mmCIF file of C-alpha atoms in Angstrom:
data_model
loop_
_atom_site.group_PDB
_atom_site.id
_atom_site.type_symbol
_atom_site.label_atom_id
_atom_site.label_comp_id
_atom_site.label_asym_id
_atom_site.label_seq_id
_atom_site.Cartn_x
_atom_site.Cartn_y
_atom_site.Cartn_z
ATOM 1 C CA MET A 1 -18.532 7.023 8.920
ATOM 2 C CA LEU A 2 -15.526 6.610 11.233
ATOM 3 C CA ILE A 3 -14.291 3.098 11.978
ATOM 4 C CA ASN A 4 -14.502 3.693 15.738
ATOM 5 C CA SER A 5 -18.028 5.167 15.608
ATOM 6 C CA ILE A 6 -21.251 3.540 16.807
ATOM 7 C CA LYS A 7 -22.648 3.923 13.276
ATOM 8 C CA PHE A 8 -19.840 1.815 11.858
ATOM 9 C CA VAL A 9 -20.265 -0.875 14.523
ATOM 10 C CA VAL A 10 -24.013 -1.133 13.840
ATOM 11 C CA PHE A 11 -23.448 -1.090 10.070
ATOM 12 C CA ALA A 12 -20.755 -3.785 10.268
ATOM 13 C CA ALA A 13 -22.861 -6.004 12.561
ATOM 14 C CA LEU A 14 -25.800 -5.729 10.157
ATOM 15 C CA VAL A 15 -23.571 -6.667 7.203
ATOM 16 C CA VAL A 16 -22.248 -9.763 9.000
ATOM 17 C CA PHE A 17 -25.804 -10.789 9.952
ATOM 18 C CA LEU A 18 -27.090 -10.390 6.383
ATOM 19 C CA TYR A 19 -24.008 -12.109 4.985
ATOM 20 C CA TYR A 20 -24.813 -15.350 6.784
ATOM 21 C CA ILE A 21 -28.578 -15.437 6.200
ATOM 22 C CA VAL A 22 -28.167 -15.081 2.435
ATOM 23 C CA PRO A 23 -27.410 -18.269 0.399
ATOM 24 C CA LEU A 24 -23.688 -19.033 0.082
ATOM 25 C CA LYS A 25 -23.372 -18.239 -3.631
ATOM 26 C CA LYS A 26 -25.171 -14.907 -3.221
ATOM 27 C CA ARG A 27 -23.172 -13.589 -0.268
ATOM 28 C CA TRP A 28 -20.953 -11.509 -2.510
ATOM 29 C CA ILE A 29 -24.026 -9.392 -3.272
ATOM 30 C CA VAL A 30 -24.311 -8.421 0.401
ATOM 31 C CA LEU A 31 -20.658 -7.320 0.402
ATOM 32 C CA LEU A 32 -20.963 -5.394 -2.861
ATOM 33 C CA VAL A 33 -24.227 -3.607 -2.007
ATOM 34 C CA SER A 34 -23.086 -2.783 1.542
ATOM 35 C CA SER A 35 -19.764 -1.480 0.212
ATOM 36 C CA TYR A 36 -21.513 0.831 -2.246
ATOM 37 C CA ILE A 37 -23.888 2.027 0.472
ATOM 38 C CA PHE A 38 -20.955 2.666 2.796
ATOM 39 C CA TYR A 39 -19.075 4.521 0.080
ATOM 40 C CA PHE A 40 -22.077 6.624 -0.949
ATOM 41 C CA LEU A 41 -22.815 7.579 2.672
ATOM 42 C CA SER A 42 -19.180 8.659 3.062
ATOM 43 C CA SER A 43 -18.516 10.355 -0.293
ATOM 44 C CA LYS A 44 -21.883 10.963 -1.970
ATOM 45 C CA TYR A 45 -21.430 11.855 -5.688
ATOM 46 C CA LEU A 46 -17.663 11.262 -5.488
ATOM 47 C CA ILE A 47 -18.514 7.584 -5.871
ATOM 48 C CA VAL A 48 -18.332 8.280 -9.626
ATOM 49 C CA PHE A 49 -14.516 8.239 -9.448
ATOM 50 C CA ILE A 50 -14.253 4.725 -8.040
ATOM 51 C CA LEU A 51 -16.831 3.627 -10.616
ATOM 52 C CA LEU A 52 -14.620 5.062 -13.367
ATOM 53 C CA SER A 53 -11.558 3.308 -11.914
ATOM 54 C CA THR A 54 -13.471 0.040 -11.742
ATOM 55 C CA LEU A 55 -14.603 0.313 -15.346
ATOM 56 C CA SER A 56 -11.120 1.288 -16.535
ATOM 57 C CA ILE A 57 -9.311 -1.655 -14.970
ATOM 58 C CA TYR A 58 -12.053 -4.096 -15.948
ATOM 59 C CA LEU A 59 -11.844 -3.038 -19.605
ATOM 60 C CA SER A 60 -8.038 -2.894 -19.505
ATOM 61 C CA GLY A 61 -7.923 -6.435 -18.182
ATOM 62 C CA ILE A 62 -10.356 -7.703 -20.819
ATOM 63 C CA LEU A 63 -8.407 -6.029 -23.636
ATOM 64 C CA ILE A 64 -5.079 -7.424 -22.392
ATOM 65 C CA GLY A 65 -6.673 -10.864 -22.067
ATOM 66 C CA LYS A 66 -7.913 -10.712 -25.667
ATOM 67 C CA GLN A 67 -4.386 -10.001 -26.856
ATOM 68 C CA ASP A 68 -3.122 -13.047 -24.946
ATOM 69 C CA ASP A 69 -5.897 -15.189 -26.457
ATOM 70 C CA LEU A 70 -5.061 -13.904 -29.927
ATOM 71 C CA LEU A 71 -1.433 -14.938 -29.520
ATOM 72 C CA ALA A 72 -2.362 -18.329 -28.062
ATOM 73 C CA SER A 73 -4.699 -19.073 -30.990
ATOM 74 C CA CYS A 74 -1.971 -18.520 -33.595
ATOM 75 C CA GLU A 75 -0.481 -21.856 -34.634
ATOM 76 C CA ASP A 76 1.872 -20.753 -37.406
ATOM 77 C CA LYS A 77 5.347 -20.350 -35.856
ATOM 78 C CA GLU A 78 6.538 -17.613 -38.222
ATOM 79 C CA LYS A 79 3.360 -15.583 -37.906
ATOM 80 C CA LYS A 80 3.404 -16.101 -34.142
ATOM 81 C CA LYS A 81 6.833 -14.428 -33.858
ATOM 82 C CA GLU A 82 5.580 -11.345 -35.666
ATOM 83 C CA LEU A 83 2.295 -11.373 -33.763
ATOM 84 C CA LYS A 84 4.109 -11.677 -30.441
ATOM 85 C CA ILE A 85 5.877 -8.358 -31.054
ATOM 86 C CA LYS A 86 2.609 -6.642 -31.988
ATOM 87 C CA VAL A 87 0.763 -8.143 -29.021
ATOM 88 C CA LYS A 88 3.477 -7.035 -26.617
ATOM 89 C CA LYS A 89 3.229 -3.444 -27.890
ATOM 90 C CA ARG A 90 -0.563 -3.448 -27.694
ATOM 91 C CA LYS A 91 -0.557 -4.879 -24.177
ATOM 92 C CA LYS A 92 1.989 -2.308 -23.059
ATOM 93 C CA LEU A 93 -0.142 0.485 -24.538
ATOM 94 C CA ILE A 94 -3.267 -0.781 -22.737
ATOM 95 C CA LEU A 95 -1.312 -1.103 -19.479
ATOM 96 C CA THR A 96 0.111 2.407 -19.832
ATOM 97 C CA LEU A 97 -3.258 3.992 -20.619
ATOM 98 C CA GLY A 98 -4.953 2.144 -17.744
ATOM 99 C CA ILE A 99 -2.321 3.247 -15.253
ATOM 100 C CA LEU A 100 -2.218 6.828 -16.548
ATOM 101 C CA PHE A 101 -6.006 7.099 -16.286
ATOM 102 C CA ASN A 102 -6.083 6.026 -12.638
ATOM 103 C CA VAL A 103 -2.943 7.888 -11.598
ATOM 104 C CA GLY A 104 -4.214 10.943 -13.470
ATOM 105 C CA ILE A 105 -7.406 11.039 -11.408
ATOM 106 C CA LEU A 106 -5.360 10.750 -8.204
ATOM 107 C CA LEU A 107 -2.903 13.469 -9.254
ATOM 108 C CA VAL A 108 -5.635 15.929 -10.241
ATOM 109 C CA LEU A 109 -7.822 15.449 -7.179
ATOM 110 C CA LYS A 110 -5.130 15.065 -4.517
ATOM 111 C CA TYR A 111 -2.048 16.868 -5.819
ATOM 112 C CA SER A 112 -3.291 19.779 -7.969
ATOM 113 C CA ASN A 113 -2.701 22.405 -5.281
ATOM 114 C CA PHE A 114 0.736 20.967 -4.523
ATOM 115 C CA PHE A 115 1.769 21.402 -8.158
ATOM 116 C CA ILE A 116 0.190 24.879 -8.375
ATOM 117 C CA THR A 117 1.900 26.025 -5.168
ATOM 118 C CA THR A 118 5.241 24.660 -6.382
ATOM 119 C CA VAL A 119 4.929 26.431 -9.748
ATOM 120 C CA ASN A 120 3.877 29.688 -8.024
ATOM 121 C CA SER A 121 6.900 29.600 -5.733
ATOM 122 C CA ILE A 122 9.360 28.820 -8.545
ATOM 123 C CA VAL A 123 8.202 31.236 -11.254
ATOM 124 C CA LYS A 124 6.644 33.800 -8.869
ATOM 125 C CA SER A 125 3.240 33.416 -10.496
ATOM 126 C CA ASN A 126 -0.174 33.691 -8.889
ATOM 127 C CA ILE A 127 -2.129 30.739 -10.251
ATOM 128 C CA PRO A 128 -5.247 30.341 -8.078
ATOM 129 C CA LEU A 129 -5.661 27.164 -6.048
ATOM 130 C CA VAL A 130 -8.463 24.741 -6.815
ATOM 131 C CA LYS A 131 -10.902 23.068 -4.460
ATOM 132 C CA PHE A 132 -11.384 19.356 -4.974
ATOM 133 C CA LEU A 133 -13.041 16.999 -2.529
ATOM 134 C CA LEU A 134 -11.152 13.722 -2.224
ATOM 135 C CA PRO A 135 -13.054 10.484 -2.849
ATOM 136 C CA LEU A 136 -12.853 8.113 0.105
ATOM 137 C CA GLY A 137 -9.796 5.856 -0.018
ATOM 138 C CA ILE A 138 -8.559 7.060 -3.407
ATOM 139 C CA SER A 139 -4.906 6.606 -2.419
ATOM 140 C CA TYR A 140 -5.580 2.985 -1.473
ATOM 141 C CA TYR A 141 -7.911 1.839 -4.224
ATOM 142 C CA THR A 142 -5.714 3.445 -6.914
ATOM 143 C CA LEU A 143 -2.809 1.223 -5.851
ATOM 144 C CA GLN A 144 -5.068 -1.834 -5.962
ATOM 145 C CA ALA A 145 -6.320 -0.794 -9.398
ATOM 146 C CA ILE A 146 -2.759 -0.506 -10.717
ATOM 147 C CA SER A 147 -1.791 -3.873 -9.229
ATOM 148 C CA TYR A 148 -4.712 -5.561 -11.010
ATOM 149 C CA ILE A 149 -3.822 -4.204 -14.458
ATOM 150 C CA ALA A 150 -0.107 -4.888 -13.947
ATOM 151 C CA ASP A 151 -0.683 -8.468 -12.759
ATOM 152 C CA VAL A 152 -2.948 -9.242 -15.707
ATOM 153 C CA TYR A 153 -0.327 -7.736 -18.043
ATOM 154 C CA ARG A 154 2.384 -9.903 -16.460
ATOM 155 C CA GLY A 155 0.243 -13.024 -16.810
ATOM 156 C CA LYS A 156 0.006 -13.629 -13.084
ATOM 157 C CA TYR A 157 -3.674 -14.461 -13.547
ATOM 158 C CA LYS A 158 -6.309 -14.143 -16.237
ATOM 159 C CA PRO A 159 -8.530 -11.061 -16.228
ATOM 160 C CA SER A 160 -11.902 -11.425 -14.576
ATOM 161 C CA LYS A 161 -14.825 -11.317 -16.977
ATOM 162 C CA ASN A 162 -17.132 -10.473 -14.102
ATOM 163 C CA ILE A 163 -17.266 -6.722 -13.509
ATOM 164 C CA PHE A 164 -18.976 -7.264 -10.144
ATOM 165 C CA GLU A 165 -15.981 -9.293 -8.942
ATOM 166 C CA VAL A 166 -13.574 -6.539 -10.002
ATOM 167 C CA SER A 167 -15.799 -3.890 -8.453
ATOM 168 C CA LEU A 168 -16.021 -5.716 -5.118
ATOM 169 C CA PHE A 169 -12.242 -6.095 -5.011
ATOM 170 C CA LEU A 170 -11.830 -2.337 -5.412
ATOM 171 C CA ILE A 171 -14.617 -1.064 -3.145
ATOM 172 C CA TYR A 172 -14.757 -3.676 -0.328
ATOM 173 C CA PHE A 173 -15.707 -1.331 2.512
ATOM 174 C CA PRO A 174 -13.557 -2.525 5.455
ATOM 175 C CA ILE A 175 -10.284 -1.818 3.590
ATOM 176 C CA ILE A 176 -11.263 1.279 1.620
ATOM 177 C CA THR A 177 -10.134 3.808 4.255
ATOM 178 C CA GLU A 178 -7.009 2.339 5.890
ATOM 179 C CA GLY A 179 -6.051 -0.713 3.876
ATOM 180 C CA PRO A 180 -4.420 -3.186 3.987
ATOM 181 C CA ILE A 181 -3.569 -2.874 0.300
ATOM 182 C CA SER A 182 -4.653 -6.199 -1.178
ATOM 183 C CA ARG A 183 -4.076 -8.205 -4.354
ATOM 184 C CA PHE A 184 -6.863 -9.422 -6.607
ATOM 185 C CA ASP A 185 -5.820 -13.084 -6.714
ATOM 186 C CA GLU A 186 -5.682 -13.248 -2.907
ATOM 187 C CA LEU A 187 -8.772 -11.240 -1.981
ATOM 188 C CA ALA A 188 -11.315 -11.462 -4.812
ATOM 189 C CA PRO A 189 -11.982 -15.235 -4.570
ATOM 190 C CA GLN A 190 -12.662 -14.902 -0.844
ATOM 191 C CA LEU A 191 -15.067 -12.035 -1.443
ATOM 192 C CA TYR A 192 -16.901 -13.480 -4.414
ATOM 193 C CA ASN A 193 -17.126 -17.216 -3.679
ATOM 194 C CA GLY A 194 -18.705 -16.862 -0.245
ATOM 195 C CA ASN A 195 -17.655 -18.441 3.052
ATOM 196 C CA LYS A 196 -19.445 -20.757 5.431
ATOM 197 C CA LEU A 197 -20.262 -19.751 8.991
ATOM 198 C CA LYS A 198 -17.548 -20.987 11.372
ATOM 199 C CA TYR A 199 -17.522 -20.517 15.121
ATOM 200 C CA GLU A 200 -13.751 -19.975 15.257
ATOM 201 C CA ASN A 201 -13.976 -17.182 12.669
ATOM 202 C CA LEU A 202 -16.558 -15.329 14.744
ATOM 203 C CA ILE A 203 -14.542 -15.730 17.956
ATOM 204 C CA ASN A 204 -11.118 -14.941 16.487
ATOM 205 C CA GLY A 205 -12.424 -12.119 14.324
ATOM 206 C CA GLY A 206 -14.489 -10.628 17.145
ATOM 207 C CA GLY A 207 -11.515 -10.764 19.489
ATOM 208 C CA LYS A 208 -9.350 -8.992 16.945
ATOM 209 C CA VAL A 209 -12.000 -6.277 16.535
ATOM 210 C CA LEU A 210 -12.115 -5.698 20.315
ATOM 211 C CA TRP A 211 -8.314 -5.555 20.486
ATOM 212 C CA GLY A 212 -8.317 -3.045 17.651
ATOM 213 C CA PHE A 213 -10.827 -0.836 19.456
ATOM 214 C CA PHE A 214 -8.719 -1.040 22.619
ATOM 215 C CA LYS A 215 -5.594 0.073 20.748
ATOM 216 C CA LYS A 216 -7.444 2.876 18.955
ATOM 217 C CA MET A 217 -9.678 4.266 21.712
ATOM 218 C CA VAL A 218 -7.747 3.458 24.882
ATOM 219 C CA ILE A 219 -4.076 3.632 23.885
ATOM 220 C CA ALA A 220 -4.007 5.968 20.836
ATOM 221 C CA ASP A 221 -6.667 8.416 21.987
ATOM 222 C CA ARG A 222 -5.216 8.644 25.522
ATOM 223 C CA CYS A 223 -1.741 9.276 24.105
ATOM 224 C CA GLY A 224 -3.282 11.878 21.816
ATOM 225 C CA ILE A 225 -4.538 13.906 24.786
ATOM 226 C CA TYR A 226 -0.989 14.340 26.103
ATOM 227 C CA VAL A 227 0.545 14.853 22.663
ATOM 228 C CA SER A 228 -1.906 17.582 21.653
ATOM 229 C CA SER A 229 -1.159 19.536 24.837
ATOM 230 C CA VAL A 230 2.641 19.238 25.054
ATOM 231 C CA PHE A 231 3.981 20.554 21.745
ATOM 232 C CA LYS A 232 3.928 24.256 22.579
ATOM 233 C CA PRO A 233 6.719 26.895 22.535
ATOM 234 C CA SER A 234 6.414 27.321 26.315
ATOM 235 C CA ILE A 235 7.140 23.640 27.019
ATOM 236 C CA THR A 236 10.673 22.221 26.742
ATOM 237 C CA GLY A 237 12.833 19.398 28.062
ATOM 238 C CA LEU A 238 11.605 16.033 29.303
ATOM 239 C CA PRO A 239 7.877 16.607 28.538
ATOM 240 C CA ILE A 240 8.776 17.054 24.857
ATOM 241 C CA LEU A 241 10.763 13.803 24.857
ATOM 242 C CA VAL A 242 7.832 11.989 26.469
ATOM 243 C CA GLY A 243 5.562 13.590 23.869
ATOM 244 C CA VAL A 244 7.703 12.283 21.014
ATOM 245 C CA VAL A 245 7.581 8.740 22.436
ATOM 246 C CA LEU A 246 3.832 8.892 23.037
ATOM 247 C CA TYR A 247 3.235 10.339 19.575
ATOM 248 C CA THR A 248 5.030 7.335 18.063
ATOM 249 C CA ILE A 249 2.900 4.990 20.171
ATOM 250 C CA GLN A 250 -0.213 6.941 19.184
ATOM 251 C CA LEU A 251 0.535 6.574 15.461
ATOM 252 C CA TYR A 252 1.168 2.858 15.770
ATOM 253 C CA ALA A 253 -1.816 2.121 18.026
ATOM 254 C CA GLU A 254 -4.195 4.148 15.875
ATOM 255 C CA PHE A 255 -3.136 2.750 12.510
ATOM 256 C CA SER A 256 -2.627 -0.852 13.615
ATOM 257 C CA GLY A 257 -5.783 -0.656 15.730
ATOM 258 C CA CYS A 258 -7.863 0.309 12.686
ATOM 259 C CA ILE A 259 -6.241 -2.506 10.709
ATOM 260 C CA ASP A 260 -7.102 -4.977 13.489
ATOM 261 C CA ILE A 261 -10.710 -3.802 13.423
ATOM 262 C CA VAL A 262 -11.150 -4.283 9.671
ATOM 263 C CA SER A 263 -9.140 -7.524 9.654
ATOM 264 C CA GLY A 264 -11.238 -8.890 12.517
ATOM 265 C CA LEU A 265 -14.482 -7.812 10.856
ATOM 266 C CA SER A 266 -13.421 -9.540 7.640
ATOM 267 C CA GLU A 267 -12.401 -12.666 9.557
ATOM 268 C CA THR A 268 -15.887 -12.967 11.079
ATOM 269 C CA MET A 269 -17.034 -13.524 7.475
ATOM 270 C CA GLY A 270 -14.193 -15.939 6.729
ATOM 271 C CA ILE A 271 -12.161 -13.384 4.766
ATOM 272 C CA LYS A 272 -8.432 -13.303 5.546
ATOM 273 C CA LEU A 273 -6.740 -9.962 4.887
ATOM 274 C CA PRO A 274 -2.960 -9.630 4.515
ATOM 275 C CA VAL A 275 -0.937 -8.778 7.635
ATOM 276 C CA ASN A 276 -0.037 -5.086 7.716
ATOM 277 C CA PHE A 277 1.986 -4.820 10.931
ATOM 278 C CA GLU A 278 4.422 -7.349 12.363
ATOM 279 C CA ARG A 279 5.829 -5.980 15.644
ATOM 280 C CA PRO A 280 7.816 -3.196 13.931
ATOM 281 C CA PHE A 281 9.356 -1.897 17.173
ATOM 282 C CA PHE A 282 11.260 -5.163 17.546
ATOM 283 C CA SER A 283 13.111 -4.550 14.285
ATOM 284 C CA LYS A 284 16.914 -4.704 14.352
ATOM 285 C CA SER A 285 17.426 -2.263 11.461
ATOM 286 C CA ILE A 286 15.552 0.538 9.738
ATOM 287 C CA GLN A 287 15.163 -1.672 6.663
ATOM 288 C CA GLU A 288 13.540 -4.377 8.767
ATOM 289 C CA PHE A 289 11.342 -1.762 10.468
ATOM 290 C CA TRP A 290 9.829 -0.749 7.152
ATOM 291 C CA ARG A 291 9.334 -4.373 6.162
ATOM 292 C CA ARG A 292 7.239 -4.798 9.319
ATOM 293 C CA TRP A 293 5.411 -1.422 9.261
ATOM 294 C CA HIS A 294 2.646 -1.026 6.662
ATOM 295 C CA LYS A 295 3.818 -4.239 5.041
ATOM 296 C CA THR A 296 1.310 -4.175 2.203
ATOM 297 C CA LEU A 297 2.457 -0.732 1.039
ATOM 298 C CA GLY A 298 6.081 -1.863 1.139
ATOM 299 C CA ALA A 299 5.224 -5.009 -0.807
ATOM 300 C CA TRP A 300 3.308 -2.960 -3.393
ATOM 301 C CA LEU A 301 6.216 -0.557 -3.874
ATOM 302 C CA LYS A 302 8.608 -3.480 -4.231
ATOM 303 C CA ASP A 303 6.520 -5.264 -6.872
ATOM 304 C CA TYR A 304 5.284 -2.295 -8.894
ATOM 305 C CA VAL A 305 8.054 0.301 -8.482
ATOM 306 C CA PHE A 306 11.341 -1.286 -7.392
ATOM 307 C CA TYR A 307 11.305 -4.261 -9.764
ATOM 308 C CA PRO A 308 10.151 -2.315 -12.865
ATOM 309 C CA VAL A 309 12.727 0.424 -12.218
ATOM 310 C CA SER A 310 15.456 -2.171 -11.569
ATOM 311 C CA LEU A 311 14.691 -3.835 -14.924
ATOM 312 C CA SER A 312 14.385 -0.572 -16.857
ATOM 313 C CA LYS A 313 16.901 0.596 -19.476
ATOM 314 C CA ALA A 314 17.900 3.503 -17.259
ATOM 315 C CA SER A 315 18.757 1.149 -14.403
ATOM 316 C CA MET A 316 20.670 -1.146 -16.763
ATOM 317 C CA ASN A 317 22.737 1.815 -17.963
ATOM 318 C CA VAL A 318 23.448 2.868 -14.380
ATOM 319 C CA THR A 319 24.545 -0.695 -13.587
ATOM 320 C CA LYS A 320 26.869 -0.827 -16.612
ATOM 321 C CA PHE A 321 28.414 2.525 -15.710
ATOM 322 C CA ALA A 322 28.913 1.473 -12.072
ATOM 323 C CA ARG A 323 30.598 -1.802 -13.020
ATOM 324 C CA LYS A 324 33.006 -0.066 -15.403
ATOM 325 C CA ASN A 325 33.952 2.939 -13.295
ATOM 326 C CA LEU A 326 33.432 2.106 -9.620
ATOM 327 C CA SER A 327 34.793 -0.295 -7.033
ATOM 328 C CA LYS A 328 33.128 -3.649 -6.457
ATOM 329 C CA ASN A 329 31.155 -2.501 -3.395
ATOM 330 C CA LEU A 330 30.041 0.754 -5.010
ATOM 331 C CA ALA A 331 29.114 -1.083 -8.205
ATOM 332 C CA LYS A 332 26.643 -3.133 -6.150
ATOM 333 C CA PHE A 333 25.440 -0.145 -4.143
ATOM 334 C CA VAL A 334 24.690 2.384 -6.898
ATOM 335 C CA PRO A 335 22.050 0.385 -8.888
ATOM 336 C CA ILE A 336 20.196 -0.465 -5.660
ATOM 337 C CA ALA A 337 20.363 3.177 -4.520
ATOM 338 C CA PHE A 338 19.077 4.288 -7.939
ATOM 339 C CA SER A 339 15.991 2.040 -7.814
ATOM 340 C CA LEU A 340 15.246 2.648 -4.132
ATOM 341 C CA PHE A 341 15.254 6.414 -4.671
ATOM 342 C CA PHE A 342 12.027 6.121 -6.677
ATOM 343 C CA VAL A 343 10.532 3.786 -4.078
ATOM 344 C CA TRP A 344 11.095 6.198 -1.196
ATOM 345 C CA PHE A 345 10.237 9.312 -3.165
ATOM 346 C CA LEU A 346 6.881 7.775 -4.089
ATOM 347 C CA ASN A 347 6.435 6.420 -0.554
ATOM 348 C CA GLY A 348 6.614 9.942 0.806
ATOM 349 C CA PHE A 349 4.581 11.488 -2.028
ATOM 350 C CA TRP A 350 1.822 8.895 -1.615
ATOM 351 C CA HIS A 351 1.387 9.834 2.048
ATOM 352 C CA GLY A 352 0.526 13.452 1.344
ATOM 353 C CA ALA A 353 0.535 16.392 -1.082
ATOM 354 C CA SER A 354 3.313 18.338 0.585
ATOM 355 C CA LEU A 355 7.095 18.671 0.442
ATOM 356 C CA LYS A 356 7.333 17.499 4.040
ATOM 357 C CA TYR A 357 6.050 14.064 3.018
ATOM 358 C CA ILE A 358 8.587 13.841 0.202
ATOM 359 C CA PHE A 359 11.340 14.821 2.676
ATOM 360 C CA TYR A 360 9.928 12.225 5.075
ATOM 361 C CA GLY A 361 10.397 9.508 2.459
ATOM 362 C CA LEU A 362 13.835 10.709 1.384
ATOM 363 C CA TYR A 363 14.955 11.012 5.023
ATOM 364 C CA TYR A 364 14.515 7.279 5.523
ATOM 365 C CA TYR A 365 16.007 6.642 2.101
ATOM 366 C CA ILE A 366 19.214 8.459 3.112
ATOM 367 C CA ILE A 367 19.413 6.608 6.441
ATOM 368 C CA MET A 368 19.082 3.246 4.702
ATOM 369 C CA MET A 369 21.540 4.129 1.953
ATOM 370 C CA VAL A 370 24.144 5.254 4.503
ATOM 371 C CA ALA A 371 23.652 1.985 6.403
ATOM 372 C CA LEU A 372 23.932 -0.028 3.192
ATOM 373 C CA LEU A 373 26.998 1.896 1.990
ATOM 374 C CA PHE A 374 28.909 1.384 5.224
ATOM 375 C CA LYS A 375 27.721 -2.175 5.846
ATOM 376 C CA PRO A 376 31.021 -3.753 4.708
ATOM 377 C CA LEU A 377 32.871 -1.540 7.216
ATOM 378 C CA THR A 378 30.467 -2.209 10.080
ATOM 379 C CA ASP A 379 30.630 -5.953 9.350
ATOM 380 C CA LYS A 380 34.451 -5.808 9.545
ATOM 381 C CA LEU A 381 34.249 -3.812 12.778
ATOM 382 C CA VAL A 382 31.921 -6.376 14.338
ATOM 383 C CA GLU A 383 34.315 -9.143 13.264
ATOM 384 C CA LEU A 384 37.344 -7.226 14.562
ATOM 385 C CA LEU A 385 35.726 -6.650 17.970
ATOM 386 C CA LYS A 386 34.585 -10.289 18.031
ATOM 387 C CA ILE A 387 31.001 -9.316 18.816
ATOM 388 C CA ASN A 388 28.558 -12.190 19.030
ATOM 389 C CA THR A 389 25.792 -11.005 16.701
ATOM 390 C CA ASP A 390 23.512 -13.809 17.914
ATOM 391 C CA SER A 391 23.640 -12.707 21.544
ATOM 392 C CA LYS A 392 20.543 -11.208 23.177
ATOM 393 C CA GLY A 393 22.511 -8.150 24.234
ATOM 394 C CA PHE A 394 23.560 -7.308 20.684
ATOM 395 C CA LYS A 395 20.035 -7.853 19.376
ATOM 396 C CA LEU A 396 18.698 -5.557 22.105
ATOM 397 C CA PHE A 397 21.278 -2.927 21.091
ATOM 398 C CA GLN A 398 20.096 -3.190 17.459
ATOM 399 C CA ILE A 399 16.433 -2.800 18.478
ATOM 400 C CA ILE A 400 17.167 0.284 20.633
ATOM 401 C CA ARG A 401 19.343 1.783 17.892
ATOM 402 C CA THR A 402 16.554 1.324 15.334
ATOM 403 C CA CYS A 403 13.895 2.875 17.558
ATOM 404 C CA ILE A 404 16.102 5.885 18.296
#
């Protein structure tokens, strides 16, 4: 069921109607049932995988919570010190198993052929490829599943004892296909507690939906007509350049348009989703561009990849080595470059099961690392030339440079 299809529009309108005629405290049931219906219509028996993910993170959260309660109930100081060590190990084991289970499902279903093809090309073997159908939104809901377990482990919030609340967080149908990637403590209460009918929510949300459809069906689809016809060996020169520009616009309008549709639909029911795009083409650097484009993915990678890697023993060893053997600037640069490598490798790998996606992630990683490495020199050059970095002209130059 495509987001820009008549079926989706009718389905969404029916959900909103039912949502508001059901009593406030029971409105979560409408969202949960409609989400499961939507998922089953889209993926049929593959719904079993999101059910397994739901059960795994629910149980992981409960088990981690029990360890926290066990530690809190211990009043003897000496015993508590010993228990704290044991509890930490148990919690880490539960976290690891929960993450491995969910990541394992994703790797098998989405990346099996990538691994088989890679092995075949390296060792010249002939391992046959496998055929797996991908469950709807598995790349998105797996990240949300990991964030839930990790946040409970970190003590950000207590685990939910309501499996329906956890399930609704994972399968909420507007965000299952395109995101935005959401956090349990921000989204689940809005979904489960119910929201009152407000005129401004209907108007603002409806307007956002219409704007999203305009971006998707008028801008993106029209650009797509030109793009699909121009990239041919017989065509060169200016048409190709125009095609590249229009392809960029197409990607943005299509992705952000879909996000506007689901955000607007959610807003009509009083549910506020996180912002996923923030005028990325007005960014003054490539780093800023990626903070504005697909913001929720960037935030997820920062919280659950960059920070853990930065605090790991390996990163600490890299930092110690850099401080002892490198200059001051390089000593700052190397640990950041080390941690960001994993961020951008996984960014590319998450987008698709192909080397081109990994190269896509590492391409931007190299650009950003070069910019970061030479930043002290560029800052001195700007100071030497007495360039007013606050001027509109300089900001325009930065925007154009970033887009190019």
